[in-house]
XYZ file of N, CA, C and O in Angstrom:
592
model
N -41.342 -39.941 -43.093
C -40.547 -39.880 -44.337
C -41.195 -40.630 -45.971
O -42.311 -42.142 -45.408
N -42.108 -39.940 -47.045
C -42.670 -40.902 -47.706
C -41.711 -41.892 -48.501
O -40.408 -42.083 -48.015
N -42.386 -43.166 -48.627
C -41.444 -43.800 -48.802
C -40.606 -43.690 -50.800
O -41.644 -42.601 -51.469
N -40.154 -43.869 -51.284
C -39.269 -44.036 -52.748
C -40.845 -44.726 -53.431
O -41.027 -45.482 -53.356
N -39.745 -43.316 -54.288
C -41.093 -43.843 -54.930
C -40.487 -44.516 -56.346
O -39.735 -44.349 -57.255
N -40.954 -45.265 -57.211
C -40.055 -46.990 -57.735
C -41.424 -46.676 -59.024
O -42.129 -45.813 -59.123
N -40.358 -46.716 -60.474
C -40.629 -46.539 -61.864
C -40.436 -47.622 -62.587
O -39.185 -47.821 -62.057
N -41.455 -47.410 -63.682
C -40.497 -49.061 -64.298
C -39.850 -48.500 -65.122
O -39.650 -47.437 -65.264
N -38.701 -49.399 -66.077
C -37.624 -48.362 -66.588
C -37.736 -47.919 -68.086
O -37.694 -46.901 -68.508
N -38.749 -48.585 -68.745
C -39.462 -47.659 -69.488
C -39.768 -46.448 -69.611
O -40.464 -45.552 -69.739
N -40.536 -46.151 -68.404
C -41.295 -44.693 -68.075
C -40.094 -44.227 -67.396
O -40.672 -42.922 -67.213
N -39.006 -44.531 -67.156
C -38.074 -43.714 -66.504
C -37.293 -42.959 -67.318
O -37.128 -42.072 -68.295
N -36.991 -44.180 -68.604
C -36.200 -44.171 -69.692
C -37.202 -42.091 -70.483
O -37.392 -41.801 -71.395
N -39.163 -42.477 -70.426
C -39.235 -41.959 -71.254
C -39.463 -40.223 -70.704
O -39.828 -39.149 -71.064
N -39.728 -40.946 -69.480
C -39.010 -39.259 -68.266
C -37.939 -38.448 -68.845
O -37.762 -37.190 -69.096
N -36.793 -39.317 -68.735
C -35.261 -38.480 -69.499
C -35.463 -38.562 -70.658
O -34.949 -36.972 -70.767
N -36.228 -38.530 -71.413
C -36.012 -38.451 -72.609
C -37.015 -37.163 -72.745
O -36.728 -36.377 -73.804
N -37.833 -36.971 -71.996
C -38.697 -35.844 -71.712
C -37.136 -34.498 -71.788
O -37.289 -33.339 -72.234
N -37.258 -34.616 -70.735
C -36.156 -34.133 -69.533
C -34.991 -33.249 -70.249
O -34.769 -32.452 -71.139
N -34.297 -34.496 -70.873
C -32.995 -34.181 -72.231
C -33.854 -33.484 -73.862
O -32.907 -33.302 -74.266
N -34.948 -34.059 -74.155
C -35.534 -32.860 -74.927
C -35.234 -31.717 -74.950
O -36.349 -31.155 -75.812
N -35.195 -31.562 -73.806
C -35.714 -29.577 -73.184
C -37.101 -29.042 -72.514
O -37.125 -28.166 -72.541
N -37.819 -30.335 -72.433
C -39.485 -30.166 -71.595
C -39.032 -29.210 -70.501
O -38.916 -30.038 -69.571
N -39.429 -28.658 -70.176
C -39.619 -27.949 -69.049
C -39.768 -28.494 -67.619
O -40.868 -29.079 -68.345
N -40.049 -28.310 -66.297
C -40.499 -29.231 -65.578
C -41.602 -29.208 -65.548
O -42.607 -29.124 -65.510
N -42.037 -27.588 -65.411
C -42.964 -27.432 -65.127
C -44.373 -27.338 -66.256
O -45.516 -28.126 -66.320
N -43.957 -27.830 -67.362
C -44.715 -27.893 -68.548
C -44.976 -29.775 -68.558
O -45.487 -30.563 -68.852
N -43.424 -30.662 -68.072
C -44.032 -31.851 -67.446
C -44.623 -32.279 -66.998
O -45.699 -32.975 -66.893
N -44.907 -31.565 -66.278
C -45.601 -31.736 -64.705
C -47.379 -31.267 -64.817
O -48.215 -31.633 -64.656
N -47.841 -30.046 -65.825
C -49.024 -29.927 -66.426
C -48.927 -30.972 -67.166
O -51.182 -31.548 -67.064
N -48.116 -31.067 -68.112
C -48.305 -33.000 -68.892
C -49.325 -33.676 -68.440
O -50.639 -34.344 -68.458
N -48.511 -34.112 -67.009
C -48.995 -35.299 -65.987
C -50.133 -34.786 -65.397
O -50.778 -36.004 -65.392
N -50.230 -33.552 -65.304
C -52.380 -33.435 -64.403
C -52.531 -33.544 -65.275
O -54.201 -33.497 -64.214
N -52.575 -33.107 -66.379
C -53.646 -32.950 -67.197
C -54.036 -34.255 -67.590
O -54.567 -34.519 -68.716
N -52.855 -35.337 -67.794
C -52.450 -36.442 -68.935
C -52.850 -36.543 -69.938
O -53.695 -37.159 -70.652
N -51.710 -35.354 -70.735
C -51.963 -35.015 -71.674
C -50.651 -35.331 -72.552
O -49.648 -35.342 -72.644
N -50.892 -36.372 -73.218
C -50.584 -37.277 -74.186
C -50.453 -36.399 -74.779
O -48.293 -36.333 -75.579
N -50.630 -35.592 -76.209
C -49.808 -34.787 -76.158
C -49.042 -33.899 -76.493
O -48.098 -32.975 -77.360
N -48.549 -33.687 -74.925
C -47.642 -32.405 -75.078
C -46.096 -33.025 -75.304
O -45.267 -32.604 -75.169
N -46.562 -34.196 -75.268
C -45.608 -35.436 -75.553
C -45.318 -35.363 -76.483
O -43.809 -36.127 -76.942
N -45.144 -34.393 -77.813
C -45.237 -35.103 -78.953
C -43.916 -34.802 -79.302
O -43.504 -35.777 -80.162
N -43.443 -33.746 -79.277
C -42.244 -32.418 -79.744
C -41.327 -33.747 -79.074
O -39.888 -33.415 -79.988
N -41.328 -34.037 -78.034
C -40.383 -34.812 -77.533
C -40.290 -36.618 -77.722
O -39.513 -37.313 -77.132
N -41.513 -36.914 -78.376
C -41.542 -38.644 -78.649
C -40.124 -38.704 -79.428
O -39.631 -37.803 -80.903
N -40.054 -39.651 -80.206
C -39.238 -40.878 -80.994
C -39.496 -42.019 -81.170
O -40.861 -42.819 -81.037
N -39.598 -42.905 -82.165
C -39.901 -43.460 -83.006
C -40.171 -45.200 -81.882
O -40.820 -45.304 -82.210
N -39.461 -45.316 -81.153
C -39.243 -46.141 -80.537
C -39.422 -46.096 -78.942
O -39.781 -47.009 -78.081
N -40.175 -44.669 -78.582
C -40.558 -44.448 -77.468
C -41.513 -42.109 -77.553
O -41.342 -41.714 -77.989
N -42.925 -44.052 -77.653
C -43.427 -42.764 -78.345
C -43.992 -42.602 -76.310
O -43.645 -43.533 -75.783
N -45.926 -41.821 -75.907
C -46.307 -41.532 -74.859
C -47.107 -41.689 -75.296
O -47.912 -42.071 -73.901
N -47.580 -42.645 -76.167
C -49.326 -43.514 -75.789
C -49.864 -44.012 -74.616
O -51.522 -44.129 -74.338
N -49.263 -45.112 -74.380
C -48.846 -45.832 -73.149
C -48.767 -45.157 -71.576
O -49.085 -46.003 -70.571
N -48.404 -43.792 -72.311
C -47.555 -42.951 -70.737
C -48.449 -43.548 -69.339
O -47.697 -43.924 -68.315
N -49.506 -42.497 -70.269
C -50.380 -42.918 -68.755
C -51.165 -44.008 -68.669
O -51.020 -44.293 -66.741
N -51.193 -44.926 -69.075
C -52.195 -46.052 -68.419
C -51.260 -47.349 -68.021
O -51.829 -47.532 -67.396
N -50.199 -46.856 -68.252
C -48.845 -47.779 -67.515
C -49.542 -47.775 -66.303
O -48.878 -48.337 -65.493
N -48.711 -46.253 -66.234
C -48.329 -45.653 -65.058
C -49.589 -45.742 -64.376
O -48.967 -46.256 -62.988
N -50.789 -45.490 -64.326
C -51.299 -45.907 -63.425
C -52.601 -47.760 -63.459
O -52.971 -47.731 -61.972
N -52.098 -48.292 -64.122
C -52.139 -49.674 -63.513
C -51.420 -50.753 -63.160
O -51.715 -51.388 -62.000
N -50.093 -49.941 -63.540
C -48.638 -50.031 -62.888
C -48.389 -49.291 -61.090
O -47.777 -49.699 -59.943
N -49.111 -48.178 -61.091
C -49.411 -47.782 -59.223
C -48.292 -46.085 -59.758
O -47.652 -46.834 -58.436
N -48.298 -46.537 -60.683
C -46.066 -45.559 -60.587
C -46.869 -43.748 -60.589
O -48.170 -43.497 -61.685
N -46.912 -42.955 -59.315
C -46.399 -42.047 -59.397
C -46.467 -41.218 -60.300
O -45.161 -40.206 -59.760
N -46.357 -40.317 -61.582
C -45.110 -40.000 -62.149
C -44.899 -37.969 -61.747
O -43.803 -37.500 -61.613
N -46.549 -37.490 -60.909
C -45.906 -36.533 -60.495
C -44.835 -36.445 -58.974
O -44.090 -35.096 -59.661
N -45.087 -36.861 -57.957
C -43.593 -37.220 -57.314
C -42.489 -37.669 -57.876
O -42.050 -37.320 -57.384
N -42.749 -38.340 -58.716
C -41.111 -39.035 -59.142
C -40.364 -37.897 -59.747
O -39.129 -37.456 -59.882
N -41.350 -37.128 -60.858
C -40.975 -35.935 -61.466
C -40.292 -34.689 -60.025
O -38.985 -34.019 -59.832
N -40.786 -34.728 -59.525
C -40.739 -33.251 -57.923
C -39.651 -33.616 -56.997
O -39.169 -33.225 -56.672
N -39.611 -35.708 -56.634
C -38.850 -35.539 -55.705
C -37.859 -37.285 -55.843
O -36.713 -37.431 -55.656
N -38.241 -37.019 -57.275
C -36.812 -38.189 -57.970
C -38.116 -39.863 -57.786
O -38.789 -39.955 -57.198
N -37.250 -40.458 -58.625
C -37.236 -42.005 -57.897
C -36.104 -43.045 -57.934
O -35.411 -42.419 -58.924
N -36.685 -44.457 -57.763
C -35.587 -45.357 -58.143
C -36.081 -46.526 -59.641
O -37.929 -46.827 -59.448
N -35.418 -46.473 -60.480
C -36.378 -47.394 -61.703
C -36.347 -49.074 -60.434
O -35.697 -49.698 -60.111
N -36.754 -49.658 -61.278
C -38.094 -51.044 -60.657
C -36.436 -52.193 -60.713
O -36.583 -52.930 -60.399
N -36.534 -52.467 -62.018
C -35.346 -53.848 -62.276
C -34.910 -52.306 -63.791
O -34.979 -52.350 -64.451
N -33.524 -52.600 -63.986
C -32.584 -52.517 -64.654
C -32.261 -54.207 -65.494
O -31.565 -54.517 -65.215
N -32.230 -53.326 -67.217
C -31.388 -55.261 -67.924
C -30.633 -53.503 -68.137
O -30.553 -53.079 -67.957
N -30.409 -54.775 -69.106
C -28.503 -53.931 -69.405
C -28.838 -53.544 -70.910
O -27.897 -52.268 -71.082
N -29.722 -53.815 -71.583
C -29.686 -53.049 -72.741
C -30.707 -51.696 -72.007
O -30.536 -50.804 -72.498
N -31.376 -51.564 -71.563
C -32.260 -50.567 -70.766
C -31.983 -49.457 -70.229
O -31.929 -48.259 -70.558
N -30.790 -49.868 -69.282
C -29.818 -49.277 -68.426
C -29.359 -48.700 -69.423
O -28.669 -46.791 -69.141
N -28.599 -48.759 -70.419
C -27.723 -48.572 -71.468
C -28.720 -47.377 -72.118
O -28.448 -45.966 -72.089
N -29.590 -47.049 -72.025
C -30.673 -46.536 -73.217
C -31.064 -45.165 -71.705
O -31.279 -44.076 -72.069
N -31.109 -45.969 -70.262
C -31.982 -44.786 -69.744
C -30.451 -43.708 -69.727
O -30.608 -42.187 -69.007
N -29.827 -44.623 -69.497
C -28.046 -43.321 -69.352
C -27.711 -42.310 -70.759
O -27.406 -41.478 -69.694
N -28.036 -42.887 -71.167
C -28.404 -42.188 -73.060
C -29.008 -41.151 -72.557
O -28.195 -39.779 -72.755
N -30.369 -41.142 -71.841
C -31.163 -40.594 -72.197
C -31.179 -39.262 -70.815
O -31.610 -38.277 -70.919
N -31.096 -39.712 -70.034
C -30.553 -39.538 -68.659
C -29.353 -38.225 -68.508
O -29.763 -37.668 -67.942
N -28.351 -38.776 -68.969
C -27.306 -38.050 -69.128
C -26.429 -37.666 -70.404
O -25.345 -37.289 -70.170
N -27.026 -37.933 -71.866
C -26.696 -37.608 -72.948
C -25.046 -37.812 -73.225
O -24.280 -37.160 -73.459
N -24.862 -39.202 -72.520
C -23.801 -39.645 -73.452
C -23.796 -41.512 -74.386
O -25.272 -41.517 -74.521
N -22.920 -41.692 -75.163
C -23.031 -42.531 -75.669
C -22.829 -44.241 -75.528
O -21.629 -43.853 -75.112
N -22.895 -45.165 -75.358
C -22.655 -46.024 -75.489
C -21.413 -46.250 -76.546
O -21.553 -46.212 -77.900
N -20.835 -47.317 -75.980
C -19.200 -47.172 -77.166
C -18.536 -46.274 -77.752
O -17.170 -45.960 -77.259
N -18.691 -44.734 -76.620
C -18.198 -43.866 -77.332
C -17.836 -43.374 -75.790
O -16.416 -43.236 -75.472
N -19.415 -43.688 -74.307
C -19.154 -42.702 -73.196
C -18.619 -43.684 -71.947
O -18.588 -43.122 -70.739
N -19.495 -44.944 -72.423
C -19.080 -46.105 -71.890
C -19.177 -46.693 -73.065
O -19.664 -47.591 -73.794
N -19.148 -48.704 -72.028
C -19.215 -49.857 -72.759
C -19.770 -51.004 -71.772
O -20.616 -50.171 -70.455
N -20.989 -51.662 -72.698
C -22.307 -52.176 -71.532
C -21.492 -53.445 -72.410
O -21.485 -53.526 -72.663
N -21.787 -54.340 -71.421
C -21.397 -55.674 -71.469
C -21.990 -56.589 -71.015
O -23.114 -56.011 -70.046
N -22.090 -58.002 -70.546
C -22.562 -58.794 -69.567
C -22.745 -58.233 -68.386
O -21.700 -58.580 -67.752
N -23.417 -58.064 -67.844
C -23.193 -58.364 -66.840
C -22.741 -56.879 -65.630
O -22.776 -56.383 -65.024
N -21.845 -55.604 -67.086
C -21.400 -54.837 -66.230
C -21.134 -53.601 -67.392
O -21.512 -53.556 -68.726
N -21.345 -52.256 -67.027
C -20.616 -51.029 -67.216
C -19.646 -50.527 -67.010
O -19.714 -50.075 -66.087
N -18.785 -50.238 -67.708
C -17.741 -49.010 -68.190
C -17.026 -48.534 -68.839
O -17.785 -47.942 -69.688
N -16.185 -48.045 -67.867
C -15.256 -46.574 -68.374
C -16.828 -44.944 -68.041
O -16.569 -43.725 -68.626
N -17.687 -44.856 -68.007
C -18.639 -43.927 -67.121
C -18.562 -42.904 -66.559
O -18.052 -43.089 -65.996
N -17.863 -42.224 -67.390
C -17.270 -40.834 -66.415
C -18.684 -40.282 -66.613
O -19.719 -39.410 -67.409
N -18.732 -39.437 -65.772
C -20.191 -38.117 -64.554
C -19.433 -37.132 -64.488
O -18.695 -37.535 -63.388
N -20.618 -35.981 -64.153
C -20.231 -35.623 -62.949
C -20.722 -36.125 -61.745
O -21.822 -36.563 -61.625
N -19.517 -35.126 -60.603
C -20.475 -35.373 -59.421
C -21.688 -36.191 -59.138
O -22.449 -36.843 -58.702
N -22.669 -34.410 -59.832
C -23.869 -34.549 -59.315
C -24.723 -35.698 -59.779
O -25.899 -36.351 -59.814
N -23.871 -35.585 -61.487
C -25.047 -36.988 -62.373
C -24.885 -38.719 -61.694
O -25.401 -39.210 -61.122
N -23.344 -38.519 -60.812
C -23.261 -39.837 -60.005
C -24.663 -39.698 -58.644
O -24.613 -41.015 -59.065
N -24.304 -38.651 -58.351
C -25.683 -39.436 -57.302
C -26.531 -39.396 -57.805
O -27.281 -39.776 -57.237
N -27.098 -38.588 -59.161
C -28.287 -39.432 -59.752
C -27.997 -40.632 -60.149
O -29.452 -41.357 -59.341
N -27.701 -41.135 -61.093
C -27.172 -42.199 -60.716
C -27.734 -43.329 -59.784
O -28.124 -44.196 -59.584
N -26.704 -42.943 -58.474
C -26.853 -43.978 -57.158
C -28.165 -43.623 -56.712
O -28.864 -45.195 -56.038
N -28.641 -43.534 -57.793
C -30.126 -42.603 -56.296
C -31.452 -43.933 -57.350
O -32.253 -43.759 -57.148
N -31.267 -43.209 -58.456
C -32.072 -43.857 -59.973
C -31.838 -45.637 -60.173
O -32.932 -45.960 -60.325
N -30.496 -45.956 -60.119
C -30.158 -46.997 -60.267
C -31.031 -48.349 -59.707
O -31.234 -48.421 -58.741
N -31.522 -49.013 -60.325
C -32.131 -50.013 -59.450
C -31.927 -51.446 -58.834
O -30.512 -51.099 -59.193
N -32.510 -51.507 -57.861
C -31.071 -52.744 -56.686
C -30.521 -53.328 -57.506
O -29.929 -54.191 -56.724
N -30.787 -53.711 -58.634
C -30.416 -55.281 -59.495
C -29.144 -54.599 -59.677
O -27.415 -55.922 -60.142
N -28.822 -53.675 -59.931
C -27.215 -53.077 -60.293
C -26.365 -52.080 -59.232
O -27.303 -51.521 -58.035
N -25.776 -52.549 -59.058
C -24.480 -51.537 -57.800
C -23.653 -51.277 -58.751
O -22.741 -51.713 -59.855
N -22.845 -49.961 -57.968
C -22.092 -49.368 -58.517
C -20.978 -50.300 -58.095
O -20.380 -49.664 -56.419
N -19.988 -50.603 -58.543
C -18.451 -51.449 -57.684
C -17.550 -50.865 -57.824
O -16.731 -50.877 -56.990
N -17.438 -49.375 -58.502
C -15.737 -48.849 -58.501
C -16.235 -47.412 -58.607
O -17.126 -47.159 -59.978
N -15.759 -45.696 -58.482
C -15.413 -44.762 -58.522
C -14.073 -44.081 -58.699
O -13.291 -44.498 -57.125
N -13.855 -43.713 -59.237
C -12.581 -43.060 -59.157
C -12.887 -41.102 -59.875
O -13.340 -41.197 -60.492
N -12.133 -40.467 -59.200
C -12.037 -38.692 -59.226
C -11.195 -39.260 -60.597
O -10.786 -39.752 -61.146
N -11.918 -38.860 -61.816
C -11.327 -37.688 -62.919
C -11.501 -36.631 -63.057
O -12.549 -35.708 -62.384
N -11.123 -35.575 -64.259
C -11.131 -35.144 -64.558
C -12.973 -34.308 -64.516
O -12.697 -33.383 -64.061
N -13.207 -34.643 -65.607
C -14.575 -34.762 -65.730
C -15.367 -34.924 -64.207
O -16.700 -34.458 -64.584
N -15.154 -35.740 -63.395
C -16.129 -35.768 -62.527
C -15.972 -37.024 -61.650
O -15.380 -37.496 -60.713
N -16.560 -38.137 -62.459
C -16.288 -40.209 -61.512
C -16.498 -40.721 -62.948
O -17.328 -39.976 -63.509
N -15.522 -41.750 -62.809
C -15.783 -42.949 -63.367
C -16.146 -43.790 -62.623
O -15.431 -44.039 -62.293
N -16.652 -44.143 -63.397
C -17.957 -45.497 -62.702
C -18.492 -46.868 -63.286
O -17.747 -46.848 -64.954
N -17.701 -47.657 -62.957
C -17.882 -49.335 -62.903
C -19.018 -49.947 -62.055
O -19.324 -49.919 -61.144
N -20.751 -50.271 -62.888
C -21.736 -50.600 -62.595
C -21.756 -52.536 -63.450
O -20.917 -52.546 -64.051
N -22.473 -52.587 -62.497
C -22.587 -54.526 -62.449
C -24.033 -55.152 -61.740
O -24.339 -54.391 -60.251
N -23.931 -55.477 -61.976
C -25.387 -56.714 -61.312
C -24.933 -57.436 -60.826
O -23.920 -57.482 -59.410
N -25.894 -56.951 -59.962
C -25.682 -57.569 -57.808
C -25.485 -58.919 -58.041
O -24.599 -59.728 -57.196
N -25.785 -59.400 -59.264
C -25.413 -61.106 -58.871
C -24.672 -61.317 -59.479
O -23.821 -62.439 -58.778
N -23.318 -60.389 -60.291
C -22.204 -61.013 -60.325
C -20.872 -60.096 -59.140
O -19.551 -60.495 -59.439
N -21.700 -59.603 -58.435
C -20.864 -58.925 -57.646
C -20.411 -59.878 -56.073
O -21.610 -60.541 -55.775
């Protein structure tokens, strides 16, 4: 079995931003294979540009192609970065769809398949401490592992 693909929080946010803005998987893979930064122009945002996307991934041994095809786990989540990643990955809004506190995320409602993706992607410094069934799927509570 192949080892788990690890991505930095920054790389994961950019990958989910591209997906969330409608960049098809095949286009994403084509851009990654060609290391074509300009392919991300349409999905780039002021705070999340792709200028160093490939150089950072190369420098840190991040296999972007495998991450897109097979999934990944984030190496480390900060509190703020986790909130941003949740926004990009699941199109949820902080303070509306979930609350980020000191070392805790509460009230996060995701569809069952989204909750499964979260469990696979969440960095090991965070854990899902509570999950309850709700009409939309699951309501989750996430906590910093150190606080559990």
